[in-house]
XYZ file of C-alpha atoms in Angstrom:
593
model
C 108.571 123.383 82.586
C 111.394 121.452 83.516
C 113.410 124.530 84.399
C 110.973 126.060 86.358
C 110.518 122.370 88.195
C 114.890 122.503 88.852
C 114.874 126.206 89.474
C 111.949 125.335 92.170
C 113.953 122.754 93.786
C 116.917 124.640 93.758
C 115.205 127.338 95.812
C 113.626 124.574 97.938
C 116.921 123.164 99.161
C 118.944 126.692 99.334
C 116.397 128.439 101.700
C 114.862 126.180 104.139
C 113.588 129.556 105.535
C 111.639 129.529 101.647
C 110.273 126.588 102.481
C 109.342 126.673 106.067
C 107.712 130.410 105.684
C 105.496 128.896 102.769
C 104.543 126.005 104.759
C 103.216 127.327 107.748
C 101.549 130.499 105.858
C 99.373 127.737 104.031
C 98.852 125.712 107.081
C 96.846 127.921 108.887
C 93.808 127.458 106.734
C 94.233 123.888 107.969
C 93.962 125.081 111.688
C 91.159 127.696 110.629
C 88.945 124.298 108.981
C 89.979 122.559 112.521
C 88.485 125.438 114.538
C 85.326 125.575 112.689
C 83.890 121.933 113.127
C 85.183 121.147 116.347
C 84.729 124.756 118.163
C 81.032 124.474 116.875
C 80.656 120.839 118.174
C 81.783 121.599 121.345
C 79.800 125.187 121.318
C 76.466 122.456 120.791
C 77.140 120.315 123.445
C 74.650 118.835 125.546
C 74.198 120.341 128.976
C 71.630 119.287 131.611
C 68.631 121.386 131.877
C 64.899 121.122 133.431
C 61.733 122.729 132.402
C 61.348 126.588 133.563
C 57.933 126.438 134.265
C 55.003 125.011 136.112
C 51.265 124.895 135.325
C 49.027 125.315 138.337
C 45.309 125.444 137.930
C 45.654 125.572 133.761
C 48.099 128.425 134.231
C 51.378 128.788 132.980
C 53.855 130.307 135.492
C 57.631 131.147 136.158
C 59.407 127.404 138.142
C 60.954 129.814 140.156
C 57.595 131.600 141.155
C 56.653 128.090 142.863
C 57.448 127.706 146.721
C 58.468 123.799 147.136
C 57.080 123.482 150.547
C 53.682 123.601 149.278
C 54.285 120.520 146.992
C 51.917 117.748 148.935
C 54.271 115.466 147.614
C 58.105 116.584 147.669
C 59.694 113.290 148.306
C 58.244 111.718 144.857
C 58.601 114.913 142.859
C 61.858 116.485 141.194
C 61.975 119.246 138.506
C 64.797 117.511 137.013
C 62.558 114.732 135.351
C 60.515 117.398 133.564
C 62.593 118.770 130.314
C 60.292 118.980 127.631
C 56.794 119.494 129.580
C 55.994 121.375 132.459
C 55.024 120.227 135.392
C 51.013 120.258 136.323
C 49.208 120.934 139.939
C 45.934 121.268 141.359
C 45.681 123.846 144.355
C 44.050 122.146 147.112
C 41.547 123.515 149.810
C 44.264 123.074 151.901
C 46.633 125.168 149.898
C 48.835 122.865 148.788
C 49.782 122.221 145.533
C 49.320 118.338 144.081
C 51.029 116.974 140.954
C 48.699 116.305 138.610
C 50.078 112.946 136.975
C 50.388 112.299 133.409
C 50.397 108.816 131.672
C 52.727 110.167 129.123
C 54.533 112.607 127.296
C 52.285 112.239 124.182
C 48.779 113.377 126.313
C 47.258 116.237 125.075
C 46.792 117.738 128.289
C 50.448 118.035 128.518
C 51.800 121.518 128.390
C 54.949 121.802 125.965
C 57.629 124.063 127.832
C 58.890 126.762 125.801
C 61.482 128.353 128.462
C 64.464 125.967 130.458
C 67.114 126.559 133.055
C 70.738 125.321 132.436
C 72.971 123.791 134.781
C 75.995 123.595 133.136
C 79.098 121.483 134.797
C 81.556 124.568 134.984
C 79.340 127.458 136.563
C 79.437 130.478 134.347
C 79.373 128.734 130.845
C 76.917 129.489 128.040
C 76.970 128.164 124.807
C 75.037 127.921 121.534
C 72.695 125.553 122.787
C 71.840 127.397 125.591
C 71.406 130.696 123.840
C 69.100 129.536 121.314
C 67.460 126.526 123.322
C 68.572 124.031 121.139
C 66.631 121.215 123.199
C 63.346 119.345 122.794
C 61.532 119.622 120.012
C 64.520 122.145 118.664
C 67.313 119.776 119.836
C 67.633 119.114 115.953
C 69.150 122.334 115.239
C 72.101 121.618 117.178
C 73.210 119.516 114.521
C 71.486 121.474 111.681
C 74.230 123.927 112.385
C 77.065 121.597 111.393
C 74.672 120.089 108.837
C 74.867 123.814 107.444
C 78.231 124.966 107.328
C 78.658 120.925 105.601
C 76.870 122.509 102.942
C 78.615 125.144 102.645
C 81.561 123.531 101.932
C 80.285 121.099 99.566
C 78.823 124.197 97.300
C 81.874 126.252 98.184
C 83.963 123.652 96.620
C 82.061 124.299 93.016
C 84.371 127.659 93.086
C 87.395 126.098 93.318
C 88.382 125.195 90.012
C 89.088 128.884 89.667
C 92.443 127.883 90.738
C 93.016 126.813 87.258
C 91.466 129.818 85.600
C 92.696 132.732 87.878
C 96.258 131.159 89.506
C 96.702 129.471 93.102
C 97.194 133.019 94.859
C 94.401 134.910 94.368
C 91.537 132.019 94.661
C 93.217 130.698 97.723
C 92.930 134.530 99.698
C 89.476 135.228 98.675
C 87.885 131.926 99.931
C 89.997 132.471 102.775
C 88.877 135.763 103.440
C 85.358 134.685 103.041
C 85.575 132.482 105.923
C 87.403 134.842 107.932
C 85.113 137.583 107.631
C 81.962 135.090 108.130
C 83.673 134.282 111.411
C 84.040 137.354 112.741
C 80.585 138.557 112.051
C 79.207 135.404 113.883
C 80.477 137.325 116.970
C 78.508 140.167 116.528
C 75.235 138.776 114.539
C 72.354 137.731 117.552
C 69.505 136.408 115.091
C 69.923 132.300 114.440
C 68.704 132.697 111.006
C 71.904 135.289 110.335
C 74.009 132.697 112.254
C 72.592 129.617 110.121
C 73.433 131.907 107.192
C 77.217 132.719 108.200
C 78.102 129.359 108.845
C 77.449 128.386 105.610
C 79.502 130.988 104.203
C 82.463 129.943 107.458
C 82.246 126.382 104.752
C 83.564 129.106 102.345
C 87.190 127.890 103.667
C 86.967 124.534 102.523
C 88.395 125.845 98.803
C 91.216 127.378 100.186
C 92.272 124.322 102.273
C 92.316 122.201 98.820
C 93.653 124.594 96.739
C 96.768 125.116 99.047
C 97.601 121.068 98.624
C 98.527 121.931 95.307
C 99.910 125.272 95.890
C 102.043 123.969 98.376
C 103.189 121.117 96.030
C 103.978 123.253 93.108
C 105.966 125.597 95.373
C 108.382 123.092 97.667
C 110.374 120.158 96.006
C 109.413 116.764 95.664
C 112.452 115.778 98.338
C 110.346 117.931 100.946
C 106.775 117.197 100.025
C 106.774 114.145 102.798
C 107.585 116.478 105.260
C 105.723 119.822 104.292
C 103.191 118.031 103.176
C 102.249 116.639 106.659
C 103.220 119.880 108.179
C 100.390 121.612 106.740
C 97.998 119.182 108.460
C 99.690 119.597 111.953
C 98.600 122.900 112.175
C 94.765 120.982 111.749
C 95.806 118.887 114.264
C 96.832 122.330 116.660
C 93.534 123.208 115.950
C 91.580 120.105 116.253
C 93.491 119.919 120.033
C 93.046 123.393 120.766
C 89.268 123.618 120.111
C 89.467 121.546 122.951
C 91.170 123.792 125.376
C 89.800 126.861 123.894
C 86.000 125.724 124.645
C 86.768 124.300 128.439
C 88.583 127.545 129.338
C 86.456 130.193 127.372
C 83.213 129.436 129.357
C 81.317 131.514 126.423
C 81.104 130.944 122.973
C 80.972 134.434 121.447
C 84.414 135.275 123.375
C 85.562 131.576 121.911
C 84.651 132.782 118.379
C 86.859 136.419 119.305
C 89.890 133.952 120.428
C 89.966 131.986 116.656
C 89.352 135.355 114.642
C 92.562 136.574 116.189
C 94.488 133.511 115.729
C 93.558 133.328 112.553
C 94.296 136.751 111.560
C 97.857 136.745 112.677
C 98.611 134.586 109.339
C 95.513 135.993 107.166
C 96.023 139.471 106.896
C 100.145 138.550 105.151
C 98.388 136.640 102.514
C 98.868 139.542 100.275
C 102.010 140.361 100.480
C 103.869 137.331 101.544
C 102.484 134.704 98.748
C 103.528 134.581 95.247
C 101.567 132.878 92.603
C 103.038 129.278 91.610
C 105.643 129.614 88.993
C 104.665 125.904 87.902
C 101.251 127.088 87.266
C 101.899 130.229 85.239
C 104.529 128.405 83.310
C 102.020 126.205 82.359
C 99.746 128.004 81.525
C 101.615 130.232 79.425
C 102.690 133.143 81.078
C 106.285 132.622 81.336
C 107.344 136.203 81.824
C 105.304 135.934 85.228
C 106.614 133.095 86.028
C 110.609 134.194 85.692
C 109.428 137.811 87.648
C 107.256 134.835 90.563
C 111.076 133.067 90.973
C 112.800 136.057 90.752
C 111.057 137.908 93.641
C 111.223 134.354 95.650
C 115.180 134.164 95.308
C 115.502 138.281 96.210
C 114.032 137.902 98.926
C 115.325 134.908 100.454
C 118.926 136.201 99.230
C 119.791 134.046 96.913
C 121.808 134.402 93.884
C 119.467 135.524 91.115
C 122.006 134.506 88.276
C 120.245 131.141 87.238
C 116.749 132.981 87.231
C 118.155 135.644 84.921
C 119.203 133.197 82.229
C 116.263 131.832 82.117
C 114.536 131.754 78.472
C 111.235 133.221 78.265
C 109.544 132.285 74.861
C 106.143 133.703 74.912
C 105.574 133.684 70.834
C 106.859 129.460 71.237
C 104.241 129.205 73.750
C 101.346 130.794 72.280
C 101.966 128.439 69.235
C 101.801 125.773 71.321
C 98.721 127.215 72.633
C 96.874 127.445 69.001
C 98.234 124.096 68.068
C 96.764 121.944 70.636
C 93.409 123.904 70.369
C 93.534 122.808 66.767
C 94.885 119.199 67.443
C 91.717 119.612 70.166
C 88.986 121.113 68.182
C 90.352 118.422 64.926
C 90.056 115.171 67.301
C 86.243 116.346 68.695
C 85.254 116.986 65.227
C 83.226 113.987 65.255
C 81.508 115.115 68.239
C 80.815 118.177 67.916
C 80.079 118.395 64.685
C 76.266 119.136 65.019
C 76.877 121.695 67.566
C 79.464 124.063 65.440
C 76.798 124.281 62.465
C 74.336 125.654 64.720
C 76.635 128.313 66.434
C 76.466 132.105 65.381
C 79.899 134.065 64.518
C 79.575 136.013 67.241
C 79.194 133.886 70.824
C 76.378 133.650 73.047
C 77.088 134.133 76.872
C 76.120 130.367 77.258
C 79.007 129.973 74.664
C 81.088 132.448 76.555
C 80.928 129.723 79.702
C 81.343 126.475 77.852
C 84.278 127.565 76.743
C 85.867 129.339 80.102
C 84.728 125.741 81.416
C 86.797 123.501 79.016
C 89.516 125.377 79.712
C 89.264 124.380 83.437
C 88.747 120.628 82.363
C 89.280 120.408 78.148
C 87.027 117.499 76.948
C 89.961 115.614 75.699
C 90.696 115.259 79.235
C 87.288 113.466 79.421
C 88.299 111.313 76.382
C 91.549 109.677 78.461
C 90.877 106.722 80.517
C 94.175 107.083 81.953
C 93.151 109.888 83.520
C 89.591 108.951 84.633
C 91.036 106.166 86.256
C 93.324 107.923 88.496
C 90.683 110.548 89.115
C 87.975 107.583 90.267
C 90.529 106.140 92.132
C 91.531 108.692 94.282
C 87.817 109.941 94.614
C 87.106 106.453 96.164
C 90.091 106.970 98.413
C 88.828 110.465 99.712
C 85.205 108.996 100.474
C 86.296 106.041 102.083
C 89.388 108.180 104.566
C 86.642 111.241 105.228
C 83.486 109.523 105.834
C 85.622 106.785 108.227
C 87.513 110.026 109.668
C 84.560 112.258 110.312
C 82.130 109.126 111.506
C 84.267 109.273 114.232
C 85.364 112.699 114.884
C 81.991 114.228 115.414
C 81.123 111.727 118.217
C 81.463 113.874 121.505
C 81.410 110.571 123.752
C 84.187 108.850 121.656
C 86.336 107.910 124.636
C 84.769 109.352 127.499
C 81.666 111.322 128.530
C 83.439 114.774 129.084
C 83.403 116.018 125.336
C 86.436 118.467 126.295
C 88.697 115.698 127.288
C 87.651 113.917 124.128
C 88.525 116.500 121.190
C 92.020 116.982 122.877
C 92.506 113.243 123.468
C 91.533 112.829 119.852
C 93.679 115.614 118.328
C 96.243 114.792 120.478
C 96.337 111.389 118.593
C 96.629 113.053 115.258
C 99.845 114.479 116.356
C 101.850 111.261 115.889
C 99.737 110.678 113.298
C 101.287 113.235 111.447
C 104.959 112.586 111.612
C 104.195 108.864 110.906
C 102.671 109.724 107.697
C 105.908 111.711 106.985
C 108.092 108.629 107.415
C 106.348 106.707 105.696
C 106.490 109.113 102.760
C 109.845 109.541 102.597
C 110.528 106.132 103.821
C 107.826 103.801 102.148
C 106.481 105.383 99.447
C 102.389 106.907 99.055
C 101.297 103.948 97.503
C 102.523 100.966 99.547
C 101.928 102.865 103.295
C 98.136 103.613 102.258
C 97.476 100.179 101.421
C 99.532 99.120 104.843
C 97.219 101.694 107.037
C 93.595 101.199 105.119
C 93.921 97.458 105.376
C 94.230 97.059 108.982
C 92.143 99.954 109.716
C 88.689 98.322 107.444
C 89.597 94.717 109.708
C 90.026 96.483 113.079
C 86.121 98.369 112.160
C 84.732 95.371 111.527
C 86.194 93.462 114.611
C 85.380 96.287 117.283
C 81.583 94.965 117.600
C 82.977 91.664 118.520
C 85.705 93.178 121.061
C 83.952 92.092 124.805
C 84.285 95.169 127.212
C 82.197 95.425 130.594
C 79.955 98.382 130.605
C 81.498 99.946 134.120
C 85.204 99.949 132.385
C 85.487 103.825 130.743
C 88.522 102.777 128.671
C 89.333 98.959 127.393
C 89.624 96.718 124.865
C 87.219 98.124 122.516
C 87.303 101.904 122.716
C 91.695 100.730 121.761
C 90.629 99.123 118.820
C 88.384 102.080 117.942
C 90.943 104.692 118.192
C 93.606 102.571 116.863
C 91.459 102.567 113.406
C 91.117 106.166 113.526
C 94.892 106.730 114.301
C 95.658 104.268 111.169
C 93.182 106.300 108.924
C 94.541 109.658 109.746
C 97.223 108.743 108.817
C 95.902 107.178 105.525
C 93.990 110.957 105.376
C 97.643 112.504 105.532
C 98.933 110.431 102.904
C 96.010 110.167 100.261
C 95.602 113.778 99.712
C 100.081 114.323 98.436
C 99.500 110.922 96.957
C 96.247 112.465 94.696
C 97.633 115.923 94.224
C 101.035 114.289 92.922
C 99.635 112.020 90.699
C 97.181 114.680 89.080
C 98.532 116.930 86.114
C 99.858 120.175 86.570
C 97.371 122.023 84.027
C 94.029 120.468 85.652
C 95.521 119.652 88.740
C 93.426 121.953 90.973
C 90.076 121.486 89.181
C 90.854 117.235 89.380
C 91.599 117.754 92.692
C 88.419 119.408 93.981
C 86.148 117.346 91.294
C 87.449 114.486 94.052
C 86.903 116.351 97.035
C 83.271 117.567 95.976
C 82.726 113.773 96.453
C 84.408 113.647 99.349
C 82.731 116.254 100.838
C 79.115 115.001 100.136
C 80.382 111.753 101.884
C 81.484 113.856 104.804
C 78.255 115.160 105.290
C 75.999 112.144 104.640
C 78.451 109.998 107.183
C 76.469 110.863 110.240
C 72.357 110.220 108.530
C 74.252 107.008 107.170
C 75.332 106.403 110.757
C 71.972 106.757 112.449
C 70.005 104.532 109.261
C 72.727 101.948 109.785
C 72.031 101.986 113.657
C 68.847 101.488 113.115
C 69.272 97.982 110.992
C 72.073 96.765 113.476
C 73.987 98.354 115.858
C 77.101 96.619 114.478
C 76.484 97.805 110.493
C 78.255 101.513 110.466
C 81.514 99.258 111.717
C 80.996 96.815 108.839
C 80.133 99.712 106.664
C 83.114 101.845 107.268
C 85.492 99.449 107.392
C 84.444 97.153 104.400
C 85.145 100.373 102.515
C 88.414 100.759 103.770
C 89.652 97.631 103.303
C 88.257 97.876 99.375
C 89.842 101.399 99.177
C 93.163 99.564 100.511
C 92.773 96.880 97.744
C 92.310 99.664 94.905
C 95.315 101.368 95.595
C 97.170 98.319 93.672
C 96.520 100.077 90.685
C 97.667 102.684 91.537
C 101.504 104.207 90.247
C 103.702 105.070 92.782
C 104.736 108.828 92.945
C 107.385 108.924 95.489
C 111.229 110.558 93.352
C 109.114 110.928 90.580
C 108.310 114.325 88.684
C 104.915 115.289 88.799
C 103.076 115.034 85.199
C 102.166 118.343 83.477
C 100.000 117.045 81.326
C 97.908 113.490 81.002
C 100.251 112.518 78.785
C 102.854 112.331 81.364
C 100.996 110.173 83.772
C 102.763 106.971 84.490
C 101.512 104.151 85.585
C 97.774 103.047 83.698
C 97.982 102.615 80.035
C 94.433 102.297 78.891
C 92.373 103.410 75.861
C 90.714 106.769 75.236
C 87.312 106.626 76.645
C 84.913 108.814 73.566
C 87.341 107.375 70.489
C 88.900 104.149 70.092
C 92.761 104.968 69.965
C 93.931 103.792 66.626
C 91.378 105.818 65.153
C 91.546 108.940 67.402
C 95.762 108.626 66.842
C 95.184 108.744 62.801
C 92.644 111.398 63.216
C 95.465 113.387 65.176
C 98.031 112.654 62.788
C 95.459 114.514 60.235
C 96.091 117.599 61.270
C 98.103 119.967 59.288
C 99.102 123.052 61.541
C 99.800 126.462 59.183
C 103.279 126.749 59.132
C 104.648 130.058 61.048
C 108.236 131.250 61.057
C 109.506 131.338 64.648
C 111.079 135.119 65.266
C 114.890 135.510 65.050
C 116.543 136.022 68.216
């Protein structure tokens, strides 16, 4: 592995075209993710609207049927004050038409309105809520819609693992594929049930996104992984920013949905051709024949001197006893264990067999047995809940800074911008470790301080709405960091399938943040800020135990992992080590060469 690692880096710092075409080909999944919250929170936005209708002597009529200057009383009455009932007169004998007045919206002798007219801000828009009347009593589904494609990519994520059965390449272009071709037929599909339906499968991305952190990892050197690293979330941030644009300028939401798909497409539709699997990965994972042809093909075509590629040695019989002798070092150590459960298996596997085993080989149950590695794992996991659900809190509020929800996604993905390039000099500069704990700190204190930050109600932008964004500057850039910091410190072999086991978690946070919100709300207006940023400030303090991963290789295995030196969680070591140390492995003649 270590000559795959040097032949890696050598490529990395010969070609910065190499590393610059990889980069932004894996970035635009990034941008794609952006695109898909924000362009649907902006395509829900609330928009002033009035009841369609009027009900004059018990019957239900057209608003714009009614002639105002029969109202007896036009001076008291508007339309505007009537959303979710309609209006009620009495005919006269004079002809004219009086209000009939209500005590309140909960009378039965209300009449719910079932039609409403728009006026939007900008003449000419329509968007989602609009189209499907997502006010009133169906104002809910505004936010189901988010809710859904949330889900989405929490279930999504269950798939991912399949990086570490089937490779980085080939997971990482169906899942992106899936969301792509979801997005396009949301253009075309008119039915809300078929829409509800897409956008869960649009959360489809969500794999691909996590799965490129390690691909891109594996593929660049550790000297660049600061600065590629926060590369591939700029291109979120382009998108995040862009929604912005892209929603105030495309005044309807179907031709805003056209505008992404093509975006998006430009990079897509290479995927094929342009990536190569990670030669990491295959070497890994035994196939070192693939992974000599994956560097060879990378140095051709970047025109680099193939020599050092050429000489390198490919043992596949080495590896393959390798292979059989930690299955039996495995199998030997788990005796204990599983000892009930061989006795009662059949020579010849049952399907449920079949998938145990395809599933310990995407996490092997000695990887369960290492406290070491559940550590790290927990850690991290922590880290990811506490950045997303502070992040996301945040992002989904369209009246964050001001009341034009436009403005405020590029305002706040504008921020995210410097964000970015901070995070990559503190990287390279500071280390992971050390500039998390200096941004999540600061970030959990200013949370908790904002409710106590005095700022008049007439004033749009003071005191407190700086300390607010300040926090979320601080933890995007803690978001930036965490996820190299996690993917670094995670072994090559169950990197991926650690890696999304975190996010999963992650993920469900993300979409629980805004119920938590509202029940938190709902105690004290002040708790979501003590919440959020008591987390932080804990997930700043756990990072002490932490090793630091900055000019260090990345482990291939657990047993590389530096840092934690704890005992193995299902045995107690001294007898698991003497149980390994059991083992007699058949002798076998390596081949002459």
């Amino acid at each position: 592995m270590s000559e795959v690692s040097h032949l890696t880096d050598q490529l990395s710092k010969a070609s910065w075209s190499y590393r610059w075409s990889v980069t932004v080909l894996l970035s635009y999944v990034t941008m794609k993710a952006a695109f898909d919250i924000f362009i649907l929170n902006l395509a829900t936005a609330n928009v002033p609207f009035h009841c369609a209708q009027a009900v004059i002597d018990n019957q239900t009529t057209e608003w714009g049927s009614v002639n105002i200057s029969e109202l007896a009383d036009t001076a008291n009455f508007s339309i505007l004050d009537y959303k979710c009932f309609a209006p009620q007169f009495a005919r006269e004998d004079n002809g004219r038409l009086a209000p009939i007045r209500v005590i309140n919206d909960s009378s039965a002798s209300n009449r719910p309105c079932t039609a409403w007219t728009y006026w939007p801000t900008e003449p000419g828009r329509r968007n989602m809520l609009m189209e499907y009347d997502f006010v009133c009593d169906r104002a809910y589904l505004a936010d189901r819609m988010q809710t859904i494609m949330q889900a989405g990519i929490f279930v999504s994520c269950c798939f991912a693992p399949l990086a570490d059965a089937f490779g980085r390449k080939l997971p990482f272009i169906l899942f992106a594929y899936i969301d792509l071709t979801s997005t396009i037929l949301v253009i075309f599909v008119r039915d809300l049930t078929a829409q509800m339906v897409l956008r869960f499968f649009m959360g489809f991305g969500s794999p691909a996104v996590l799965t490129g952190v390690a691909y891109l990892t594996e593929l660049i050197s550790e000297d660049y992984h600061g600065l590629h690293g926060n590369f591939y979330w700029i291109l979120w941030v382009v998108g995040y920013t862009t929604s912005g644009v892209i929603a105030y300028l495309v005044m309807e939401w179907r031709l805003q949905m056209v505008l992404v798909a093509a975006i998006i497409a430009t990079g897509y539709l290479s995927y094929p051709w342009s990536l190569i699997d990670s030669p990491k990965w295959l070497f890994a994972s035994g196939h070192q024949s693939a992974a000599k042809d994956s560097l060879l093909r990378l140095f051709r075509r970047h025109g680099l001197d193939t020599a050092t590629v050429e000489t390198m040695k490919v043992d596949e019989e080495s590896t393959k006893l390798k292979g059989e002798s930690e299955t039996l070092q495995s199998s030997q150590a788990n005796a204990e264990l599983d000892s009930d459960s061989k006795k009662r298996r059949r020579q010849q596997p049952s399907n449920f067999e079949l998938v145990r085993r395809q599933l310990s080989r995407l996490l092997p149950k000695e990887s369960l047995c290492q406290s070491k590695y559940l550590a790290v794992e927990a850690a991290f996991t922590v880290l990811f809940v506490a950045n997303a659900m502070s992040y996301f809190s945040s992002s989904f509020r369209r009246d964050f800074i001001t009341k034009n929800p436009y403005l405020n996604v590029v305002i706040s993905g504008a921020l995210e911008l410097p964000a970015a390039f901070l995070a990559w000099f503190l990287t390279d500069r500071c280390g992971r470790r050390i500039s998390n704990m200096l941004l999540l700190l600061p970030a959990g204190l200013l949370l908790i301080l904002v409710p106590f930050v005095p700022q008049p109600p007439d004033v749009t932008f003071g005191a407190k709405s700086a300390c607010a964004l300040l926090s979320k500057f601080l933890i995007t850039v803690s978001f930036c960091i965490v996820l190299i910091f996690g993917s670094e410190s995670l072994p090559t072999n169950i990197r991926a399938t650690s890696f999304i086991m975190a996010s999963q978690v992650m993920r469900l946070g993300q979409t629980l943040a805004p119920e938590l919100n509202g029940l938190l709300l709902n105690v004290n207006p002040a708790f979501p800020n003590f919440f959020y940023g008591g987390f932080c400030v804990a997930s700043g303090l756990l990072l002490i135990l932490l090793p630091e991963t900055h000019n260090r290789p990345m482990p291939d295995s657990i047993a590389d992992m530096a840092g934690l030196s704890l005992p193995d969680a299902c045995l107690p070591r001294a007898r698991r080590q003497l149980q390994l140390q059991s083992v007699e492995l058949p002798s076998r003649q390596s081949p002459t060469v």
